[in-house]
Amino acid sequence: MIHPIILAGGSGSRLWPVSRRSFPKQFANLLDGASLFQRTVERMIAPNFAPPTVVTAEDYRFIAQKQLADIQAPVTQLLVEPVARNTAASVLVSALSLKDTPDAVLLVVPSDQKIHDERAFHRVIVEAERVARNGLIVALGVPPTRAATEFGYLKVEGGNDASVMISEFTEKPDADLAKAMLEEGNWLWNSGMFLFRVDTVLRAFEQHAPEHIGPAEAALALASEDLGFSRLEKDSFQRCPNISFDYAIMENLQEFAALRMSGGWNDLGNWQTMKEVEETDPKDNVVAGDCTAIDCEGSLLKSEDAGTKLVGLGLKDIIAVATQDGILVADKSRSADVGQVVDVLRTEGAPQADSFRRCFRPWGYYETLSLGPRFQVKRIMVEPGAKLSLQSHVHRAEHWVVVSGSALVTVDSDVTLLSENESTYIPLGAVHRLENPGKLPLHLIEVQSGCYLGEDDIVRYEDIYQREEPTKDIVH
C-alpha cells in the first residue's frame, strides 16, 4: 500500500484577497464546487492507497476535519502542527509516525494543486512506487511551459515519460537561470510530490538534516490526542528548523530519481497560474463571477461577492480580483509578488491582510455586518449540536436575536430556549454560552456594545473544542 501524506497547512498569501491566513486557498472553493484540499484527498482514494495522513496547522484543524467529513473521506490520522515550520518538519513527523513499518512507501502531496488527468497521475505513481521500493527518493517533475521562478527544477538525463532518471535539483532559480533552463530543454518543474520508503527518508534526514530529528521525535512522542486530532507538542516542534523539504533534503542528495509526469498539472500558487486553468474568452480573458470585460485582453476579472459588480475597461494583462472587503488590481507579470501586498497590509494594521468578514470556527462561523464606535453587529451561524465556549466579557455587553433555528442560552444561572424572533440580553461580565440543540443550523444576529470590542476581550471557562486562550483573531 502507498501511504499518502497530504500537506495542508500553508497560508496561501499569493492568492490574496481570496486566500487569507484565516481561510487559505487549499480550503477555498476556487474551481469546481469543492476545495483543492477535498479534490486532493479524493485523488488519494484508490485501491492501492491506504487512508491518507493529513498534516495541517492548529488554526485549520477544524476546517480540515469538516471538509473531510463533507466528502466522507477515510483518514488514518490528522497531525496538527502547533506552529509553522515548513515542509521538512511536516514530512519528517509523518515518516516518524510510520517508523515501525520502515519499508512502507509514502507519497507526499501538497493540497493546492490541480491534476487534469487523474488516470495518468495514478499510472506515474505506480511506476514511482516501484522505484521508491528500491531505496531512492522519487520526485515527480512536470515539463515547464515558461521560465518560472517560483518552482524548483529537476535536471533529467534522458528517457521517456515512464523512465527513471538520476537528476540534479535546483530550488527556485532567478529569472536568468530559469530562462536558461527552459532553453536547455532537459529540466522539469518540481511538482512538490515525492515518493520514498520510510527508512529511505529517515536516512536522508540523518545524513543531511540531523538537527530536525530530535525535536520531531519529541514532538511526536509527546503529542496529545483529542477530538480526532494528534496535536504535536509545541515546545519540541518549534525547535525544528523552519525550512522546506526541498532545501533541507533534495538539494543535498547526491542522487535521486525523477519521473516525468504527463496528464496536466498546475500549481495554483498565484493568479497567473489560476488564469491558466480557467476557460478563456476569444481575447484570452478569464471572467468569473459578476464581472464584465469591455475591450480587455489577456486579463483575469474575478468577483467573489454576489453584491460586487466588477467591470474592466480597456485592460491588458491585468489581474483584478474583488471580494466583499478587498480588491486586488495587479499587472499579470507581478502575480508571484502578491504576497508583498499582504506584508504591506499587515504593517498598516489592515484586518483584510489575514481575515475575512466571515470567519469560520469549530462551531460554525460569524460575519461582521457593521462596525462603528462602541458597537458591532454580527451574523452568527451555529451548526446543529454545536456550542460556543462558556465565557464572559470585560468590556462589552451583547444582544442576541434568533433569526432561524433554536438557541439554548445560558446566562449565569439561567438557561433559556429561544426560537425564531425571540431575543436575549447578555450583561457585561455575565458568564454565558450559546448552543444549538436542534437539527437545523442556528442563525442569529449579535449586537455588541461597549468601550472595547476586540476579539481578545474574552474569558473562557470551558470549551469543548479545547482551544488555546484566544488572541485578537479568535472569537467565541
Short mmCIF file of C-alpha atoms in Angstrom, two decimals:
data_model
loop_
_atom_site.label_atom_id
_atom_site.label_comp_id
_atom_site.label_asym_id
_atom_site.label_seq_id
_atom_site.Cartn_x
_atom_site.Cartn_y
_atom_site.Cartn_z
CA MET A 1 0.00 0.00 0.00
CA ILE A 2 1.04 3.59 -0.68
CA HIS A 3 0.60 5.90 2.32
CA PRO A 4 -0.38 9.44 1.18
CA ILE A 5 0.81 12.39 3.27
CA ILE A 6 -1.29 15.46 2.43
CA LEU A 7 0.27 18.81 3.37
CA ALA A 8 -2.49 21.30 4.17
CA GLY A 9 -1.00 23.89 6.50
CA GLY A 10 0.02 26.77 4.19
CA SER A 11 -1.47 30.27 4.27
CA GLY A 12 -1.51 30.98 0.50
CA SER A 13 -0.82 34.72 0.59
CA ARG A 14 -0.15 34.98 -3.18
CA LEU A 15 -3.86 34.39 -3.89
CA TRP A 16 -4.98 37.35 -1.78
CA PRO A 17 -7.72 38.59 -1.42
CA VAL A 18 -9.48 35.22 -1.90
CA SER A 19 -6.92 33.33 0.19
CA ARG A 20 -6.05 34.67 3.64
CA ARG A 21 -4.46 33.29 6.76
CA SER A 22 -7.83 32.71 8.45
CA PHE A 23 -9.10 30.62 5.49
CA PRO A 24 -6.34 29.81 2.97
CA LYS A 25 -6.58 28.72 -0.64
CA GLN A 26 -6.49 24.94 -0.13
CA PHE A 27 -9.84 25.12 1.69
CA ALA A 28 -11.47 27.67 -0.65
CA ASN A 29 -13.81 26.70 -3.47
CA LEU A 30 -11.69 28.11 -6.27
CA LEU A 31 -12.61 25.89 -9.20
CA ASP A 32 -15.31 23.26 -9.39
CA GLY A 33 -17.63 23.00 -6.40
CA ALA A 34 -15.14 21.51 -3.94
CA SER A 35 -11.96 22.78 -2.30
CA LEU A 36 -8.50 21.96 -3.60
CA PHE A 37 -7.93 20.07 -0.35
CA GLN A 38 -11.01 17.92 -0.91
CA ARG A 39 -10.02 17.18 -4.51
CA THR A 40 -6.55 16.16 -3.33
CA VAL A 41 -8.00 13.80 -0.72
CA GLU A 42 -10.37 12.27 -3.28
CA ARG A 43 -7.40 11.69 -5.61
CA MET A 44 -5.78 9.62 -2.88
CA ILE A 45 -8.75 7.25 -2.55
CA ALA A 46 -7.65 4.32 -4.70
CA PRO A 47 -7.33 0.53 -4.29
CA ASN A 48 -3.56 0.63 -3.75
CA PHE A 49 -3.66 3.62 -1.36
CA ALA A 50 -4.00 3.49 2.42
CA PRO A 51 -6.22 6.15 4.04
CA PRO A 52 -4.16 9.37 4.00
CA THR A 53 -2.45 11.24 6.79
CA VAL A 54 -3.32 14.94 6.75
CA VAL A 55 -0.84 17.45 8.19
CA THR A 56 -2.33 20.85 8.93
CA ALA A 57 -1.99 23.85 11.22
CA GLU A 58 -3.66 24.44 14.56
CA ASP A 59 -5.81 27.19 13.06
CA TYR A 60 -7.13 24.91 10.29
CA ARG A 61 -7.72 21.63 12.10
CA PHE A 62 -11.48 22.01 12.35
CA ILE A 63 -11.76 23.31 8.78
CA ALA A 64 -9.88 20.24 7.53
CA GLN A 65 -11.92 17.92 9.72
CA LYS A 66 -15.24 19.32 8.47
CA GLN A 67 -14.21 19.22 4.82
CA LEU A 68 -13.11 15.60 5.23
CA ALA A 69 -16.47 14.78 6.80
CA ASP A 70 -18.33 16.55 3.97
CA ILE A 71 -16.81 14.16 1.42
CA GLN A 72 -16.88 11.18 3.84
CA ALA A 73 -13.16 10.59 3.35
CA PRO A 74 -11.28 7.96 5.34
CA VAL A 75 -8.20 9.36 7.10
CA THR A 76 -5.54 7.50 9.07
CA GLN A 77 -4.65 10.50 11.21
CA LEU A 78 -4.85 14.28 11.37
CA LEU A 79 -1.50 15.63 12.52
CA VAL A 80 -1.77 19.17 13.89
CA GLU A 81 1.29 21.43 13.84
CA PRO A 82 1.20 23.96 16.72
CA VAL A 83 3.48 26.40 14.84
CA ALA A 84 4.51 26.73 11.21
CA ARG A 85 7.83 25.03 10.46
CA ASN A 86 7.65 24.46 6.69
CA THR A 87 7.59 21.14 4.86
CA ALA A 88 10.77 19.46 6.14
CA ALA A 89 9.28 19.11 9.61
CA SER A 90 5.91 18.03 8.18
CA VAL A 91 7.50 15.25 6.12
CA LEU A 92 9.70 14.09 8.97
CA VAL A 93 6.98 13.75 11.62
CA SER A 94 4.81 11.92 9.07
CA ALA A 95 7.61 9.46 8.37
CA LEU A 96 8.38 9.03 12.06
CA SER A 97 4.73 8.21 12.74
CA LEU A 98 5.21 5.16 10.47
CA LYS A 99 8.75 4.19 11.51
CA ASP A 100 7.50 0.80 12.73
CA THR A 101 6.88 -0.08 9.06
CA PRO A 102 10.24 1.01 7.56
CA ASP A 103 9.50 -0.43 4.10
CA ALA A 104 6.20 1.45 3.75
CA VAL A 105 6.13 3.82 0.76
CA LEU A 106 4.98 7.38 1.44
CA LEU A 107 3.56 9.75 -1.17
CA VAL A 108 3.90 13.41 -0.16
CA VAL A 109 1.42 15.69 -1.93
CA PRO A 110 0.59 19.39 -1.47
CA SER A 111 -3.11 20.19 -1.15
CA ASP A 112 -3.22 23.17 -3.55
CA GLN A 113 -2.63 21.57 -6.95
CA LYS A 114 -4.85 20.62 -9.87
CA ILE A 115 -4.31 17.35 -11.75
CA HIS A 116 -6.17 17.28 -15.06
CA ASP A 117 -5.79 13.59 -15.97
CA GLU A 118 -6.01 11.54 -12.79
CA ARG A 119 -5.60 8.23 -14.62
CA ALA A 120 -2.25 9.41 -15.98
CA PHE A 121 -1.33 10.58 -12.48
CA HIS A 122 -2.02 7.16 -10.98
CA ARG A 123 -0.03 5.43 -13.75
CA VAL A 124 3.01 7.56 -12.83
CA ILE A 125 2.52 6.78 -9.14
CA VAL A 126 2.60 3.03 -9.87
CA GLU A 127 5.96 3.42 -11.64
CA ALA A 128 7.28 5.77 -8.96
CA GLU A 129 6.35 3.29 -6.23
CA ARG A 130 8.39 0.58 -7.95
CA VAL A 131 11.45 2.85 -7.97
CA ALA A 132 10.92 4.06 -4.41
CA ARG A 133 10.83 0.48 -3.13
CA ASN A 134 14.40 0.11 -4.41
CA GLY A 135 15.57 2.76 -1.95
CA LEU A 136 15.55 6.01 -3.95
CA ILE A 137 13.67 9.22 -3.23
CA VAL A 138 11.48 9.83 -6.29
CA ALA A 139 10.47 13.34 -7.35
CA LEU A 140 7.63 13.90 -9.80
CA GLY A 141 8.50 16.50 -12.44
CA VAL A 142 6.42 18.48 -14.91
CA PRO A 143 7.58 19.75 -18.34
CA PRO A 144 7.91 23.56 -17.99
CA THR A 145 5.87 25.89 -20.15
CA ARG A 146 7.59 29.14 -19.13
CA ALA A 147 10.67 30.40 -17.30
CA ALA A 148 9.04 30.29 -13.86
CA THR A 149 10.99 31.39 -10.79
CA GLU A 150 8.50 30.11 -8.22
CA PHE A 151 9.30 26.42 -8.74
CA GLY A 152 12.26 24.18 -8.10
CA TYR A 153 13.75 22.43 -11.15
CA LEU A 154 14.83 18.83 -11.77
CA LYS A 155 17.55 18.14 -14.33
CA VAL A 156 16.92 14.91 -16.24
CA GLU A 157 19.48 12.94 -18.21
CA GLY A 158 17.14 11.37 -20.75
CA GLY A 159 14.37 8.83 -21.09
CA ASN A 160 10.69 8.92 -21.84
CA ASP A 161 7.60 9.53 -19.69
CA ALA A 162 7.96 6.18 -17.94
CA SER A 163 11.73 6.35 -17.43
CA VAL A 164 13.69 6.77 -14.24
CA MET A 165 16.40 9.39 -14.40
CA ILE A 166 19.17 10.31 -11.99
CA SER A 167 18.80 14.03 -11.57
CA GLU A 168 20.06 17.34 -10.24
CA PHE A 169 17.87 19.59 -8.09
CA THR A 170 17.85 23.40 -8.20
CA GLU A 171 15.41 25.24 -5.96
CA LYS A 172 13.69 28.42 -7.27
CA PRO A 173 16.23 29.95 -9.68
CA ASP A 174 16.36 33.62 -10.60
CA ALA A 175 14.81 34.80 -13.89
CA ASP A 176 18.00 34.49 -15.98
CA LEU A 177 18.75 30.96 -14.78
CA ALA A 178 15.13 29.88 -15.25
CA LYS A 179 15.24 31.15 -18.84
CA ALA A 180 18.47 29.26 -19.49
CA MET A 181 16.96 26.06 -18.05
CA LEU A 182 13.90 26.40 -20.28
CA GLU A 183 16.10 26.84 -23.35
CA GLU A 184 18.33 23.91 -22.36
CA GLY A 185 15.30 21.66 -22.53
CA ASN A 186 16.26 18.94 -20.05
CA TRP A 187 14.77 20.42 -16.90
CA LEU A 188 11.41 19.74 -15.28
CA TRP A 189 9.47 21.74 -12.75
CA ASN A 190 9.46 20.15 -9.32
CA SER A 191 5.79 19.39 -8.58
CA GLY A 192 6.39 19.14 -4.83
CA MET A 193 5.27 15.49 -4.89
CA PHE A 194 7.69 12.84 -3.65
CA LEU A 195 7.67 9.09 -3.04
CA PHE A 196 10.05 7.21 -0.75
CA ARG A 197 10.26 4.42 1.74
CA VAL A 198 10.08 5.40 5.40
CA ASP A 199 13.61 4.15 6.08
CA THR A 200 14.94 5.93 2.97
CA VAL A 201 13.76 9.36 4.00
CA LEU A 202 14.79 8.87 7.64
CA ARG A 203 18.34 8.04 6.48
CA ALA A 204 18.29 11.19 4.34
CA PHE A 205 17.40 13.31 7.37
CA GLU A 206 20.11 11.59 9.46
CA GLN A 207 22.67 12.43 6.79
CA HIS A 208 21.62 15.88 5.62
CA ALA A 209 19.40 17.41 8.33
CA PRO A 210 20.06 15.62 11.65
CA GLU A 211 19.13 18.72 13.66
CA HIS A 212 15.47 18.06 12.79
CA ILE A 213 15.28 14.57 14.22
CA GLY A 214 15.41 15.12 18.00
CA PRO A 215 12.75 17.87 18.09
CA ALA A 216 10.48 15.99 15.67
CA GLU A 217 10.75 12.74 17.64
CA ALA A 218 9.95 14.57 20.88
CA ALA A 219 7.02 16.45 19.35
CA LEU A 220 5.54 13.17 18.15
CA ALA A 221 6.24 11.25 21.36
CA LEU A 222 4.61 13.97 23.47
CA ALA A 223 1.68 14.53 21.08
CA SER A 224 -1.77 14.66 22.66
CA GLU A 225 -4.89 13.04 21.26
CA ASP A 226 -8.18 14.91 21.37
CA LEU A 227 -11.29 15.27 19.24
CA GLY A 228 -9.81 13.09 16.49
CA PHE A 229 -6.51 15.00 16.20
CA SER A 230 -2.90 14.19 17.03
CA ARG A 231 -1.56 17.50 18.30
CA LEU A 232 2.23 17.69 18.15
CA GLU A 233 3.85 19.01 21.32
CA LYS A 234 4.55 22.70 20.82
CA ASP A 235 7.84 23.33 22.67
CA SER A 236 9.56 20.44 20.88
CA PHE A 237 8.09 21.08 17.44
CA GLN A 238 9.02 24.75 17.37
CA ARG A 239 12.68 23.73 17.77
CA CYS A 240 12.52 22.14 14.31
CA PRO A 241 14.31 24.37 11.77
CA ASN A 242 11.97 26.42 9.60
CA ILE A 243 12.99 25.08 6.19
CA SER A 244 11.40 23.28 3.26
CA PHE A 245 11.96 19.62 2.40
CA ASP A 246 13.37 20.81 -0.92
CA TYR A 247 16.14 22.86 0.70
CA ALA A 248 16.81 20.56 3.65
CA ILE A 249 16.96 17.26 1.73
CA MET A 250 16.53 17.42 -2.05
CA GLU A 251 19.27 19.97 -2.77
CA ASN A 252 21.74 17.91 -0.75
CA LEU A 253 21.14 14.48 -2.31
CA GLN A 254 23.90 13.03 -4.47
CA GLU A 255 21.36 11.09 -6.47
CA PHE A 256 17.64 10.54 -6.60
CA ALA A 257 15.09 9.53 -9.19
CA ALA A 258 12.79 11.78 -11.17
CA LEU A 259 9.76 10.76 -13.19
CA ARG A 260 8.23 12.95 -15.84
CA MET A 261 4.53 13.42 -15.08
CA SER A 262 2.17 13.87 -18.03
CA GLY A 263 -1.56 14.40 -17.98
CA GLY A 264 -1.71 18.04 -16.94
CA TRP A 265 -0.60 19.66 -13.68
CA ASN A 266 -0.98 23.13 -12.24
CA ASP A 267 0.36 24.50 -9.00
CA LEU A 268 -2.30 27.03 -8.08
CA GLY A 269 0.13 29.29 -6.30
CA ASN A 270 -0.77 32.68 -7.80
CA TRP A 271 -3.31 34.39 -10.02
CA GLN A 272 -1.34 33.77 -13.21
CA THR A 273 -1.48 30.01 -12.62
CA MET A 274 -5.17 30.30 -11.73
CA LYS A 275 -5.77 32.03 -15.06
CA GLU A 276 -4.04 29.16 -16.87
CA VAL A 277 -6.62 26.60 -15.63
CA GLU A 278 -9.75 28.68 -16.25
CA GLU A 279 -11.71 28.88 -19.50
CA THR A 280 -10.87 31.97 -21.55
CA ASP A 281 -12.89 34.09 -23.96
CA PRO A 282 -11.72 34.85 -27.55
CA LYS A 283 -9.49 37.65 -26.26
CA ASP A 284 -7.76 35.42 -23.68
CA ASN A 285 -9.69 36.87 -20.72
CA VAL A 286 -10.95 34.91 -17.74
CA VAL A 287 -14.20 36.39 -16.46
CA ALA A 288 -15.55 34.74 -13.29
CA GLY A 289 -18.41 35.84 -11.07
CA ASP A 290 -20.37 39.06 -11.54
CA CYS A 291 -17.90 40.69 -13.94
CA THR A 292 -17.96 42.42 -17.31
CA ALA A 293 -14.93 42.80 -19.59
CA ILE A 294 -15.06 45.63 -22.15
CA ASP A 295 -12.22 45.85 -24.69
CA CYS A 296 -9.99 43.77 -22.40
CA GLU A 297 -7.22 41.39 -23.44
CA GLY A 298 -5.26 38.70 -21.58
CA SER A 299 -6.77 39.67 -18.23
CA LEU A 300 -8.42 37.94 -15.29
CA LEU A 301 -11.54 39.50 -13.77
CA LYS A 302 -13.00 37.68 -10.77
CA SER A 303 -15.66 38.77 -8.30
CA GLU A 304 -16.18 36.57 -5.23
CA ASP A 305 -19.08 38.66 -3.87
CA ALA A 306 -22.54 38.50 -5.43
CA GLY A 307 -23.12 42.11 -4.42
CA THR A 308 -19.94 43.48 -6.01
CA LYS A 309 -20.03 44.15 -9.76
CA LEU A 310 -16.53 44.25 -11.26
CA VAL A 311 -16.08 45.95 -14.64
CA GLY A 312 -12.86 46.05 -16.65
CA LEU A 313 -12.46 48.64 -19.40
CA GLY A 314 -9.52 48.58 -21.82
CA LEU A 315 -7.38 46.32 -19.63
CA LYS A 316 -4.44 44.34 -20.97
CA ASP A 317 -2.62 41.64 -18.96
CA ILE A 318 -4.25 42.77 -15.71
CA ILE A 319 -5.37 40.71 -12.70
CA ALA A 320 -8.45 42.20 -10.97
CA VAL A 321 -10.00 40.23 -8.09
CA ALA A 322 -12.75 41.55 -5.83
CA THR A 323 -14.17 40.19 -2.59
CA GLN A 324 -16.60 41.75 -0.15
CA ASP A 325 -13.88 43.69 1.65
CA GLY A 326 -10.81 43.73 -0.59
CA ILE A 327 -9.85 44.37 -4.22
CA LEU A 328 -6.58 43.48 -5.94
CA VAL A 329 -5.52 45.12 -9.22
CA ALA A 330 -2.13 43.98 -10.50
CA ASP A 331 -0.11 43.54 -13.65
CA LYS A 332 -0.19 39.86 -14.62
CA SER A 333 3.61 39.75 -14.60
CA ARG A 334 3.59 40.55 -10.86
CA SER A 335 1.34 37.65 -9.85
CA ALA A 336 4.13 35.90 -7.95
CA ASP A 337 4.68 39.07 -5.88
CA VAL A 338 1.16 39.37 -4.41
CA GLY A 339 2.49 38.13 -1.07
CA GLN A 340 4.14 41.56 -0.76
CA VAL A 341 0.64 43.08 -0.68
CA VAL A 342 -0.17 41.06 2.43
CA ASP A 343 3.07 42.19 4.10
CA VAL A 344 2.22 45.85 3.44
CA LEU A 345 -1.36 45.45 4.70
CA ARG A 346 -0.08 43.87 7.90
CA THR A 347 2.25 46.80 8.55
CA GLU A 348 -0.76 49.09 8.04
CA GLY A 349 -2.80 47.09 10.54
CA ALA A 350 -5.47 46.27 7.94
CA PRO A 351 -7.63 43.33 9.06
CA GLN A 352 -8.06 42.33 5.40
CA ALA A 353 -4.45 41.12 5.41
CA ASP A 354 -5.37 37.95 7.28
CA SER A 355 -9.11 37.76 7.96
CA PHE A 356 -12.41 37.82 6.11
CA ARG A 357 -15.60 39.37 7.33
CA ARG A 358 -16.85 35.79 7.60
CA CYS A 359 -14.62 33.83 9.96
CA PHE A 360 -15.04 30.08 10.37
CA ARG A 361 -14.92 28.42 13.77
CA PRO A 362 -15.35 24.82 15.01
CA TRP A 363 -18.99 25.53 15.84
CA GLY A 364 -19.88 27.39 12.60
CA TYR A 365 -19.00 30.94 11.57
CA TYR A 366 -19.53 34.61 12.32
CA GLU A 367 -19.66 37.55 9.93
CA THR A 368 -19.25 41.24 10.76
CA LEU A 369 -22.14 43.21 9.24
CA SER A 370 -21.43 46.64 10.72
CA LEU A 371 -18.71 48.10 12.93
CA GLY A 372 -18.58 51.54 14.48
CA PRO A 373 -17.55 53.40 17.64
CA ARG A 374 -18.78 51.40 20.64
CA PHE A 375 -20.89 48.95 18.60
CA GLN A 376 -20.60 45.95 16.30
CA VAL A 377 -23.25 43.87 14.53
CA LYS A 378 -22.54 40.24 13.62
CA ARG A 379 -24.36 37.41 11.95
CA ILE A 380 -23.65 34.11 13.71
CA MET A 381 -24.33 30.58 12.44
CA VAL A 382 -24.05 27.62 14.82
CA GLU A 383 -24.06 24.07 13.43
CA PRO A 384 -26.59 21.55 14.79
CA GLY A 385 -25.38 20.13 18.10
CA ALA A 386 -22.53 22.65 18.39
CA LYS A 387 -21.89 25.05 21.24
CA LEU A 388 -19.71 28.08 21.88
CA SER A 389 -17.40 28.22 24.87
CA LEU A 390 -18.64 29.19 28.32
CA GLN A 391 -17.28 32.73 28.58
CA SER A 392 -17.61 36.30 29.77
CA HIS A 393 -16.53 39.74 28.52
CA VAL A 394 -14.91 42.55 30.48
CA HIS A 395 -15.71 45.48 28.19
CA ARG A 396 -18.88 44.70 26.25
CA ALA A 397 -22.48 43.60 26.55
CA GLU A 398 -24.38 41.67 23.85
CA HIS A 399 -27.91 41.35 22.47
CA TRP A 400 -28.88 38.16 20.62
CA VAL A 401 -31.82 37.89 18.22
CA VAL A 402 -32.66 34.45 16.80
CA VAL A 403 -33.35 34.62 13.05
CA SER A 404 -33.91 30.91 12.42
CA GLY A 405 -33.45 27.68 14.33
CA SER A 406 -33.39 27.31 18.11
CA ALA A 407 -30.87 28.57 20.66
CA LEU A 408 -30.15 27.25 24.13
CA VAL A 409 -28.80 30.26 26.03
CA THR A 410 -27.02 30.20 29.38
CA VAL A 411 -26.64 33.50 31.24
CA ASP A 412 -25.12 32.97 34.69
CA SER A 413 -27.52 30.51 36.36
CA ASP A 414 -30.42 30.98 33.89
CA VAL A 415 -30.90 28.62 30.93
CA THR A 416 -33.44 29.62 28.25
CA LEU A 417 -34.57 28.06 24.97
CA LEU A 418 -35.16 30.71 22.30
CA SER A 419 -36.93 30.29 18.97
CA GLU A 420 -37.24 32.41 15.84
CA ASN A 421 -37.84 36.14 16.53
CA GLU A 422 -37.01 35.79 20.23
CA SER A 423 -34.10 37.61 21.86
CA THR A 424 -31.99 37.90 24.99
CA TYR A 425 -29.52 40.27 26.62
CA ILE A 426 -26.05 39.37 27.92
CA PRO A 427 -24.93 41.95 30.51
CA LEU A 428 -21.30 42.98 30.75
CA GLY A 429 -19.42 40.44 32.84
CA ALA A 430 -22.12 37.74 32.70
CA VAL A 431 -20.94 34.15 32.24
CA HIS A 432 -22.77 32.91 29.17
CA ARG A 433 -22.94 30.27 26.45
CA LEU A 434 -24.80 29.75 23.17
CA GLU A 435 -25.78 26.25 21.97
CA ASN A 436 -27.75 24.84 19.06
CA PRO A 437 -29.84 21.91 20.38
CA GLY A 438 -31.73 21.48 17.10
CA LYS A 439 -31.20 19.58 13.86
CA LEU A 440 -31.02 22.68 11.66
CA PRO A 441 -28.38 25.45 11.61
CA LEU A 442 -28.98 28.27 14.07
CA HIS A 443 -28.76 31.80 12.66
CA LEU A 444 -28.82 34.84 14.94
CA ILE A 445 -27.86 38.48 14.98
CA GLU A 446 -25.50 39.66 17.70
CA VAL A 447 -25.25 43.34 18.63
CA GLN A 448 -22.25 44.23 20.77
CA SER A 449 -21.92 47.49 22.69
CA GLY A 450 -19.11 48.71 24.90
CA CYS A 451 -15.87 50.63 25.14
CA TYR A 452 -13.78 47.85 23.59
CA LEU A 453 -14.97 45.26 21.06
CA GLY A 454 -11.77 43.36 20.26
CA GLU A 455 -11.93 39.58 19.99
CA ASP A 456 -9.37 39.22 22.77
CA ASP A 457 -11.93 40.56 25.28
CA ILE A 458 -12.95 37.09 26.34
CA VAL A 459 -12.52 34.99 29.47
CA ARG A 460 -13.06 31.33 28.58
CA TYR A 461 -14.14 28.94 31.34
CA GLU A 462 -14.99 25.82 29.36
CA ASP A 463 -14.51 24.87 25.71
CA ILE A 464 -15.46 21.52 24.18
CA TYR A 465 -13.01 22.20 21.33
CA GLN A 466 -10.03 22.52 23.69
CA ARG A 467 -8.69 25.64 22.04
CA GLU A 468 -5.86 27.70 23.46
CA GLU A 469 -6.53 31.09 25.01
CA PRO A 470 -7.90 33.48 22.37
CA THR A 471 -5.90 36.08 20.52
CA LYS A 472 -7.16 39.05 18.56
CA ASP A 473 -8.17 36.91 15.60
CA ILE A 474 -10.06 34.26 17.60
CA VAL A 475 -13.69 34.60 18.65
CA HIS A 476 -16.04 32.62 20.92
#
